[in-house]
Amino acid sequence: MEELWVKSAVASWKQIVERLDRRLLPLTDEELQKQVAPGKNRLVYLLGHLIAVHDRMFPQLGIGERSHAELDDAYLTNPDRTLPDPLPVADLKKAWSEVNGALTAAFEKLTPAEWLQKHSAVSDEDFVKDPSRNRLALLLSRTNHASFHAGQVVLAK
Amino acid sequence: MEELWVKSAVASWKQIVERLDRRLLPLTDEELQKQVAPGKNRLVYLLGHLIAVHDRMFPQLGIGERSHAELDDAYLTNPDRTLPDPLPVADLKKAWSEVNGALTAAFEKLTPAEWLQKHSAVSDEDFVKDPSRNRLALLLSRTNHASFHAGQVVLAK
C-alpha cells in the first residue's frame, strides 16, 4: 500500500515538470527574454532558477552530486538582470531536461522507507524531534515551488 | 509509518493555504481589485476561484457537501470580469477561511487507508485499472493548483 503513496507523490512532481517542459522548451531565445509581468523575472531567469533549485535536490536528498553550481550566482542568489546569463539557452534547456530526468529516475528507485528518512538539511537531533522533515516533505515542497513558478510562466506575453 | 505520509501531504496543503492567507486576507477591497499582470485575473477573482475549487473538494473527496456553489459562475466557469462579483469581499474572505478550515479538519481525520480510496470523479472500473486516482492524488493536485495561483498573487502591484 505504501507504494501508492510514493507513486502519487512522484506522479505529482512529474506532472508539474512536464507542464513546465511544454511551456518553456518550445520557446525561442527571444521569447525566453520575456518577463512574466512588467519589471518581474524573465522566463529564462525562472528556467535557470528552477534548474538550480532542482539540481540542489541531489545532495539535499542524498541521492547524488549536483552538476550545475554555475547557475547559482545568476539565478539563485541574485535577482534577475543582476548578472549576465551564464549559459546559452540551448545548454540551459539541456540542463533542465537532464537534471529533472536524473531526479525522476532516482525518485522511482527510492523505497517508501527511504522516502521517510531525513533529508540532509535537517540535523539528527531535529529529525528525532520532527520526523516529518523527511525526503518526502522536501519533494512536496519542491513540487509546490515549481508549480508556484509555473503559475507565473503562463502570464508572460 | 503511513501516518507520516498523511502528515506530510496535509502539512504541504496547509503551508500553501497559510501562504495565501497571509497574502490575501490583509488586502483591502480596493487592493483585491488589482490584476496579477496587465489584463490578467484580478486578485479577487483568484480568491473566488480558489474558494470554488476548494469547496468542490468536499464532494470530490466524499467528505461533505459543498456550500459555495454561488461562486461557480463568476469565478470558475467564466473568465474574470465577465460577471459581477457575487459576494462582498468580507464574505468572500470569510468563505475562504471557513472552507479551508473545514477541509483541513476533515483531512486530519482521514486514515492512511482512506486516503488511498478512490475519489468521486473516478468510476469504479477506472479505479481498478489505476488505483493511483485516489484521494491523496486529488489533495496533491489541489495543493499544486493553489501554489500555481499563489505564484501569480505575489506579482500584483
Short mmCIF file of C-alpha atoms in Angstrom, two decimals:
data_model
loop_
_atom_site.label_atom_id
_atom_site.label_comp_id
_atom_site.label_asym_id
_atom_site.label_seq_id
_atom_site.Cartn_x
_atom_site.Cartn_y
_atom_site.Cartn_z
CA MET A 1 0.00 0.00 0.00
CA GLU A 2 2.86 2.39 0.73
CA GLU A 3 3.98 2.05 -2.85
CA LEU A 4 0.87 4.03 -3.78
CA TRP A 5 1.95 6.94 -1.62
CA VAL A 6 5.31 7.05 -3.38
CA LYS A 7 3.67 6.72 -6.76
CA SER A 8 1.25 9.59 -6.09
CA ALA A 9 3.93 11.97 -4.83
CA VAL A 10 6.28 11.23 -7.75
CA ALA A 11 3.39 11.49 -10.24
CA SER A 12 2.56 14.94 -8.87
CA TRP A 13 6.19 16.04 -9.33
CA LYS A 14 6.30 14.67 -12.88
CA GLN A 15 3.07 16.41 -13.80
CA ILE A 16 4.43 19.84 -12.86
CA VAL A 17 7.80 19.24 -14.54
CA GLU A 18 6.05 18.11 -17.73
CA ARG A 19 3.83 21.19 -17.65
CA LEU A 20 6.93 23.37 -17.47
CA ASP A 21 8.57 21.32 -20.25
CA ARG A 22 5.63 22.01 -22.55
CA ARG A 23 5.64 25.72 -21.74
CA LEU A 24 9.35 26.51 -21.74
CA LEU A 25 11.18 24.11 -24.04
CA PRO A 26 9.44 25.20 -27.28
CA LEU A 27 10.29 28.89 -26.70
CA THR A 28 12.95 30.68 -28.73
CA ASP A 29 15.85 32.57 -27.13
CA GLU A 30 13.95 35.79 -27.76
CA GLU A 31 10.71 34.51 -26.26
CA LEU A 32 12.56 33.39 -23.13
CA GLN A 33 13.66 37.02 -22.60
CA LYS A 34 10.05 38.00 -21.91
CA GLN A 35 9.11 38.96 -18.37
CA VAL A 36 6.23 37.25 -16.58
CA ALA A 37 4.87 40.72 -15.78
CA PRO A 38 6.33 44.22 -16.31
CA GLY A 39 9.54 44.56 -14.28
CA LYS A 40 9.33 40.97 -12.99
CA ASN A 41 11.51 37.94 -13.71
CA ARG A 42 12.29 36.90 -17.27
CA LEU A 43 11.29 33.39 -18.32
CA VAL A 44 14.97 32.48 -18.79
CA TYR A 45 15.62 33.54 -15.19
CA LEU A 46 12.84 31.27 -13.93
CA LEU A 47 14.19 28.42 -16.06
CA GLY A 48 17.69 28.89 -14.62
CA HIS A 49 16.24 29.31 -11.12
CA LEU A 50 14.27 26.08 -11.33
CA ILE A 51 17.31 24.16 -12.63
CA ALA A 52 19.45 25.47 -9.75
CA VAL A 53 16.81 24.60 -7.16
CA HIS A 54 16.21 21.13 -8.62
CA ASP A 55 19.95 20.49 -9.03
CA ARG A 56 20.40 21.09 -5.30
CA MET A 57 17.89 18.36 -4.57
CA PHE A 58 20.55 15.69 -5.29
CA PRO A 59 22.67 16.49 -2.22
CA GLN A 60 19.63 17.56 -0.18
CA LEU A 61 18.01 14.17 -0.74
CA GLY A 62 21.33 12.32 -0.52
CA ILE A 63 20.88 10.80 -3.98
CA GLY A 64 23.87 12.25 -5.81
CA GLU A 65 26.03 15.27 -6.51
CA ARG A 66 24.78 18.42 -8.14
CA SER A 67 26.14 19.33 -11.56
CA HIS A 68 25.10 22.93 -12.21
CA ALA A 69 26.54 25.08 -9.43
CA GLU A 70 27.50 27.58 -12.17
CA LEU A 71 23.86 28.73 -12.24
CA ASP A 72 23.59 29.77 -8.60
CA ASP A 73 25.01 33.28 -8.89
CA ALA A 74 22.88 34.34 -11.82
CA TYR A 75 19.64 32.53 -10.97
CA LEU A 76 19.50 31.74 -7.27
CA THR A 77 21.47 34.14 -5.08
CA ASN A 78 20.89 37.27 -7.16
CA PRO A 79 17.74 38.83 -8.61
CA ASP A 80 17.11 38.76 -12.35
CA ARG A 81 19.25 41.03 -14.57
CA THR A 82 21.97 41.45 -11.93
CA LEU A 83 24.46 39.21 -13.76
CA PRO A 84 24.74 38.08 -17.39
CA ASP A 85 23.14 34.75 -18.28
CA PRO A 86 25.95 32.21 -17.74
CA LEU A 87 24.82 29.66 -20.35
CA PRO A 88 23.35 29.79 -23.85
CA VAL A 89 19.64 28.97 -23.88
CA ALA A 90 20.20 25.64 -25.64
CA ASP A 91 22.52 24.50 -22.83
CA LEU A 92 20.06 25.69 -20.22
CA LYS A 93 17.24 23.68 -21.79
CA LYS A 94 19.51 20.62 -21.93
CA ALA A 95 20.44 21.05 -18.25
CA TRP A 96 16.74 21.36 -17.32
CA SER A 97 15.87 18.08 -19.00
CA GLU A 98 18.94 16.26 -17.68
CA VAL A 99 18.51 17.37 -14.08
CA ASN A 100 14.81 16.52 -13.97
CA GLY A 101 15.33 13.23 -15.80
CA ALA A 102 18.03 12.12 -13.37
CA LEU A 103 15.97 13.22 -10.36
CA THR A 104 12.86 11.40 -11.51
CA ALA A 105 14.87 8.23 -12.20
CA ALA A 106 16.35 8.41 -8.68
CA PHE A 107 12.92 9.07 -7.14
CA GLU A 108 11.50 5.98 -8.76
CA LYS A 109 14.19 3.86 -7.11
CA LEU A 110 13.65 5.08 -3.53
CA THR A 111 11.60 2.77 -1.33
CA PRO A 112 8.75 4.03 0.88
CA ALA A 113 11.00 3.65 3.93
CA GLU A 114 13.76 5.67 2.25
CA TRP A 115 11.33 8.49 1.46
CA LEU A 116 10.68 8.84 5.19
CA GLN A 117 14.37 9.18 6.05
CA LYS A 118 15.62 12.64 6.90
CA HIS A 119 16.92 14.98 4.23
CA SER A 120 20.39 16.42 4.58
CA ALA A 121 19.26 19.91 5.58
CA VAL A 122 17.99 18.55 8.92
CA SER A 123 20.23 17.62 11.85
CA ASP A 124 19.88 14.22 13.53
CA GLU A 125 18.58 15.89 16.69
CA ASP A 126 15.95 17.94 14.87
CA PHE A 127 14.82 14.91 12.90
CA VAL A 128 14.22 12.94 16.09
CA LYS A 129 12.03 15.81 17.31
CA ASP A 130 10.20 16.17 13.99
CA PRO A 131 10.24 13.09 11.74
CA SER A 132 8.06 14.86 9.18
CA ARG A 133 11.21 16.62 7.93
CA ASN A 134 11.90 13.78 5.56
CA ARG A 135 12.70 13.32 1.88
CA LEU A 136 9.02 13.19 1.00
CA ALA A 137 8.39 16.59 2.61
CA LEU A 138 11.24 18.03 0.55
CA LEU A 139 9.80 16.55 -2.66
CA LEU A 140 6.36 18.01 -1.93
CA SER A 141 7.91 21.37 -1.12
CA ARG A 142 9.91 21.46 -4.36
CA THR A 143 6.86 20.37 -6.37
CA ASN A 144 4.91 23.28 -4.89
CA HIS A 145 7.81 25.61 -5.66
CA ALA A 146 7.84 24.52 -9.31
CA SER A 147 4.07 24.94 -9.50
CA PHE A 148 4.36 28.42 -7.96
CA HIS A 149 6.64 29.50 -10.79
CA ALA A 150 4.61 27.61 -13.41
CA GLY A 151 1.73 29.93 -12.48
CA GLN A 152 3.98 32.88 -13.33
CA VAL A 153 5.33 31.42 -16.55
CA VAL A 154 1.85 31.27 -18.12
CA LEU A 155 1.44 35.03 -17.66
CA ALA A 156 4.30 36.07 -19.97
CA LYS A 157 3.17 37.59 -23.24
CA MET B 1 4.77 4.82 9.35
CA GLU B 2 1.92 5.57 6.98
CA GLU B 3 0.79 8.29 9.35
CA LEU B 4 3.87 10.22 8.27
CA TRP B 5 2.78 10.17 4.64
CA VAL B 6 -0.58 11.64 5.60
CA LYS B 7 1.04 14.20 7.86
CA SER B 8 3.46 15.35 5.12
CA ALA B 9 0.76 15.70 2.46
CA VAL B 10 -1.59 17.61 4.77
CA ALA B 11 1.31 19.80 6.02
CA SER B 12 2.10 20.70 2.41
CA TRP B 13 -1.54 21.70 1.80
CA LYS B 14 -1.66 23.79 4.99
CA GLN B 15 1.57 25.57 4.10
CA ILE B 16 0.18 26.81 0.78
CA VAL B 17 -3.18 27.79 2.25
CA GLU B 18 -1.44 29.75 5.02
CA ARG B 19 0.77 31.48 2.48
CA LEU B 20 -2.35 32.60 0.60
CA ASP B 21 -3.99 33.65 3.89
CA ARG B 22 -1.07 35.93 4.66
CA ARG B 23 -1.10 37.44 1.17
CA LEU B 24 -4.81 37.87 0.54
CA LEU B 25 -6.63 38.33 3.84
CA PRO B 26 -4.91 41.61 4.83
CA LEU B 27 -5.78 43.28 1.49
CA THR B 28 -8.46 45.95 1.22
CA ASP B 29 -11.38 45.73 -1.23
CA GLU B 30 -9.51 48.13 -3.50
CA GLU B 31 -6.25 46.19 -3.33
CA LEU B 32 -8.08 42.98 -4.25
CA GLN B 33 -9.20 44.67 -7.48
CA LYS B 34 -5.59 44.70 -8.71
CA GLN B 35 -4.65 42.40 -11.54
CA VAL B 36 -1.75 39.96 -11.21
CA ALA B 37 -0.42 41.35 -14.52
CA PRO B 38 -1.91 43.81 -17.03
CA GLY B 39 -5.10 42.33 -18.48
CA LYS B 40 -4.86 39.21 -16.32
CA ASN B 41 -7.03 37.99 -13.42
CA ARG B 42 -7.82 40.28 -10.51
CA LEU B 43 -6.80 39.10 -7.05
CA VAL B 44 -10.46 38.92 -6.03
CA TYR B 45 -11.11 36.60 -8.97
CA LEU B 46 -8.30 34.29 -7.87
CA LEU B 47 -9.65 34.34 -4.31
CA GLY B 48 -13.14 33.41 -5.53
CA HIS B 49 -11.69 30.83 -7.92
CA LEU B 50 -9.69 29.13 -5.17
CA ILE B 51 -12.72 29.04 -2.85
CA ALA B 52 -14.86 27.47 -5.59
CA VAL B 53 -12.19 24.85 -6.40
CA HIS B 54 -11.57 24.03 -2.73
CA ASP B 55 -15.32 23.96 -1.96
CA ARG B 56 -15.77 21.27 -4.61
CA MET B 57 -13.23 19.10 -2.83
CA PHE B 58 -15.86 18.12 -0.23
CA PRO B 59 -17.99 16.07 -2.66
CA GLN B 60 -14.95 15.07 -4.73
CA LEU B 61 -13.31 13.55 -1.66
CA GLY B 62 -16.60 12.26 -0.28
CA ILE B 63 -16.17 14.19 2.98
CA GLY B 64 -19.17 16.51 2.88
CA GLU B 65 -21.36 18.82 0.84
CA ARG B 66 -20.14 21.99 -0.77
CA SER B 67 -21.52 25.29 0.48
CA HIS B 68 -20.49 27.94 -2.08
CA ALA B 69 -21.94 26.91 -5.43
CA GLU B 70 -22.92 30.60 -5.86
CA LEU B 71 -19.29 31.36 -6.76
CA ASP B 72 -19.02 28.99 -9.74
CA ASP B 73 -20.48 31.27 -12.42
CA ALA B 74 -18.35 34.27 -11.57
CA TYR B 75 -15.10 32.55 -10.60
CA LEU B 76 -14.95 29.10 -12.14
CA THR B 77 -16.92 28.70 -15.36
CA ASN B 78 -16.36 32.23 -16.67
CA PRO B 79 -13.22 34.32 -17.11
CA ASP B 80 -12.63 37.33 -14.88
CA ARG B 81 -14.77 40.43 -15.42
CA THR B 82 -17.50 38.51 -17.28
CA LEU B 83 -19.97 38.68 -14.39
CA PRO B 84 -20.28 40.97 -11.37
CA ASP B 85 -18.64 39.76 -8.14
CA PRO B 86 -21.43 37.81 -6.38
CA LEU B 87 -20.30 38.46 -2.79
CA PRO B 88 -18.84 41.39 -0.84
CA VAL B 89 -15.12 40.96 -0.18
CA ALA B 90 -15.67 40.45 3.56
CA ASP B 91 -17.97 37.48 2.85
CA LEU B 92 -15.51 36.08 0.35
CA LYS B 93 -12.67 36.20 2.89
CA LYS B 94 -14.94 34.52 5.46
CA ALA B 95 -15.84 31.77 2.96
CA TRP B 96 -12.17 31.21 2.15
CA SER B 97 -11.26 30.69 5.81
CA GLU B 98 -14.32 28.53 6.53
CA VAL B 99 -13.88 26.25 3.52
CA ASN B 100 -10.18 25.69 4.15
CA GLY B 101 -10.68 25.26 7.89
CA ALA B 102 -13.36 22.61 7.37
CA LEU B 103 -11.30 20.82 4.71
CA THR B 104 -8.18 20.72 6.86
CA ALA B 105 -10.17 19.41 9.85
CA ALA B 106 -11.65 16.66 7.64
CA PHE B 107 -8.21 15.81 6.18
CA GLU B 108 -6.79 15.33 9.65
CA LYS B 109 -9.47 12.73 10.40
CA LEU B 110 -8.90 10.54 7.32
CA THR B 111 -6.83 7.41 7.91
CA PRO B 112 -3.97 6.38 5.59
CA ALA B 113 -6.22 3.68 4.12
CA GLU B 114 -9.00 6.19 3.47
CA TRP B 115 -6.58 8.50 1.64
CA LEU B 116 -5.93 5.68 -0.82
CA GLN B 117 -9.60 5.15 -1.60
CA LYS B 118 -10.87 6.48 -4.90
CA HIS B 119 -12.20 9.98 -5.23
CA SER B 120 -15.68 10.54 -6.59
CA ALA B 121 -14.57 11.80 -10.02
CA VAL B 122 -13.29 8.30 -10.88
CA SER B 123 -15.52 5.38 -11.85
CA ASP B 124 -15.14 2.03 -10.07
CA GLU B 125 -13.84 0.45 -13.29
CA ASP B 126 -11.22 3.15 -13.86
CA PHE B 127 -10.08 2.96 -10.26
CA VAL B 128 -9.48 -0.79 -10.54
CA LYS B 129 -7.30 -0.08 -13.59
CA ASP B 130 -5.47 2.84 -11.95
CA PRO B 131 -5.50 2.86 -8.11
CA SER B 132 -3.34 5.98 -8.06
CA ARG B 133 -6.50 8.02 -8.74
CA ASN B 134 -7.18 8.26 -5.04
CA ARG B 135 -7.99 10.97 -2.51
CA LEU B 136 -4.30 11.63 -1.92
CA ALA B 137 -3.68 12.33 -5.61
CA LEU B 138 -6.55 14.82 -5.58
CA LEU B 139 -5.12 16.56 -2.50
CA LEU B 140 -1.68 16.84 -4.12
CA SER B 141 -3.24 18.14 -7.32
CA ARG B 142 -5.28 20.82 -5.49
CA THR B 143 -2.22 21.82 -3.45
CA ASN B 144 -0.28 22.33 -6.68
CA HIS B 145 -3.21 24.30 -8.10
CA ALA B 146 -3.24 26.62 -5.09
CA SER B 147 0.53 27.05 -5.33
CA PHE B 148 0.24 27.82 -9.07
CA HIS B 149 -2.09 30.74 -8.29
CA ALA B 150 -0.04 31.79 -5.23
CA GLY B 151 2.81 32.40 -7.67
CA GLN B 152 0.54 34.80 -9.57
CA VAL B 153 -0.81 36.56 -6.50
CA VAL B 154 2.67 37.77 -5.46
CA LEU B 155 3.06 39.59 -8.80
CA ALA B 156 0.19 42.04 -8.30
CA LYS B 157 1.28 45.58 -7.62
#
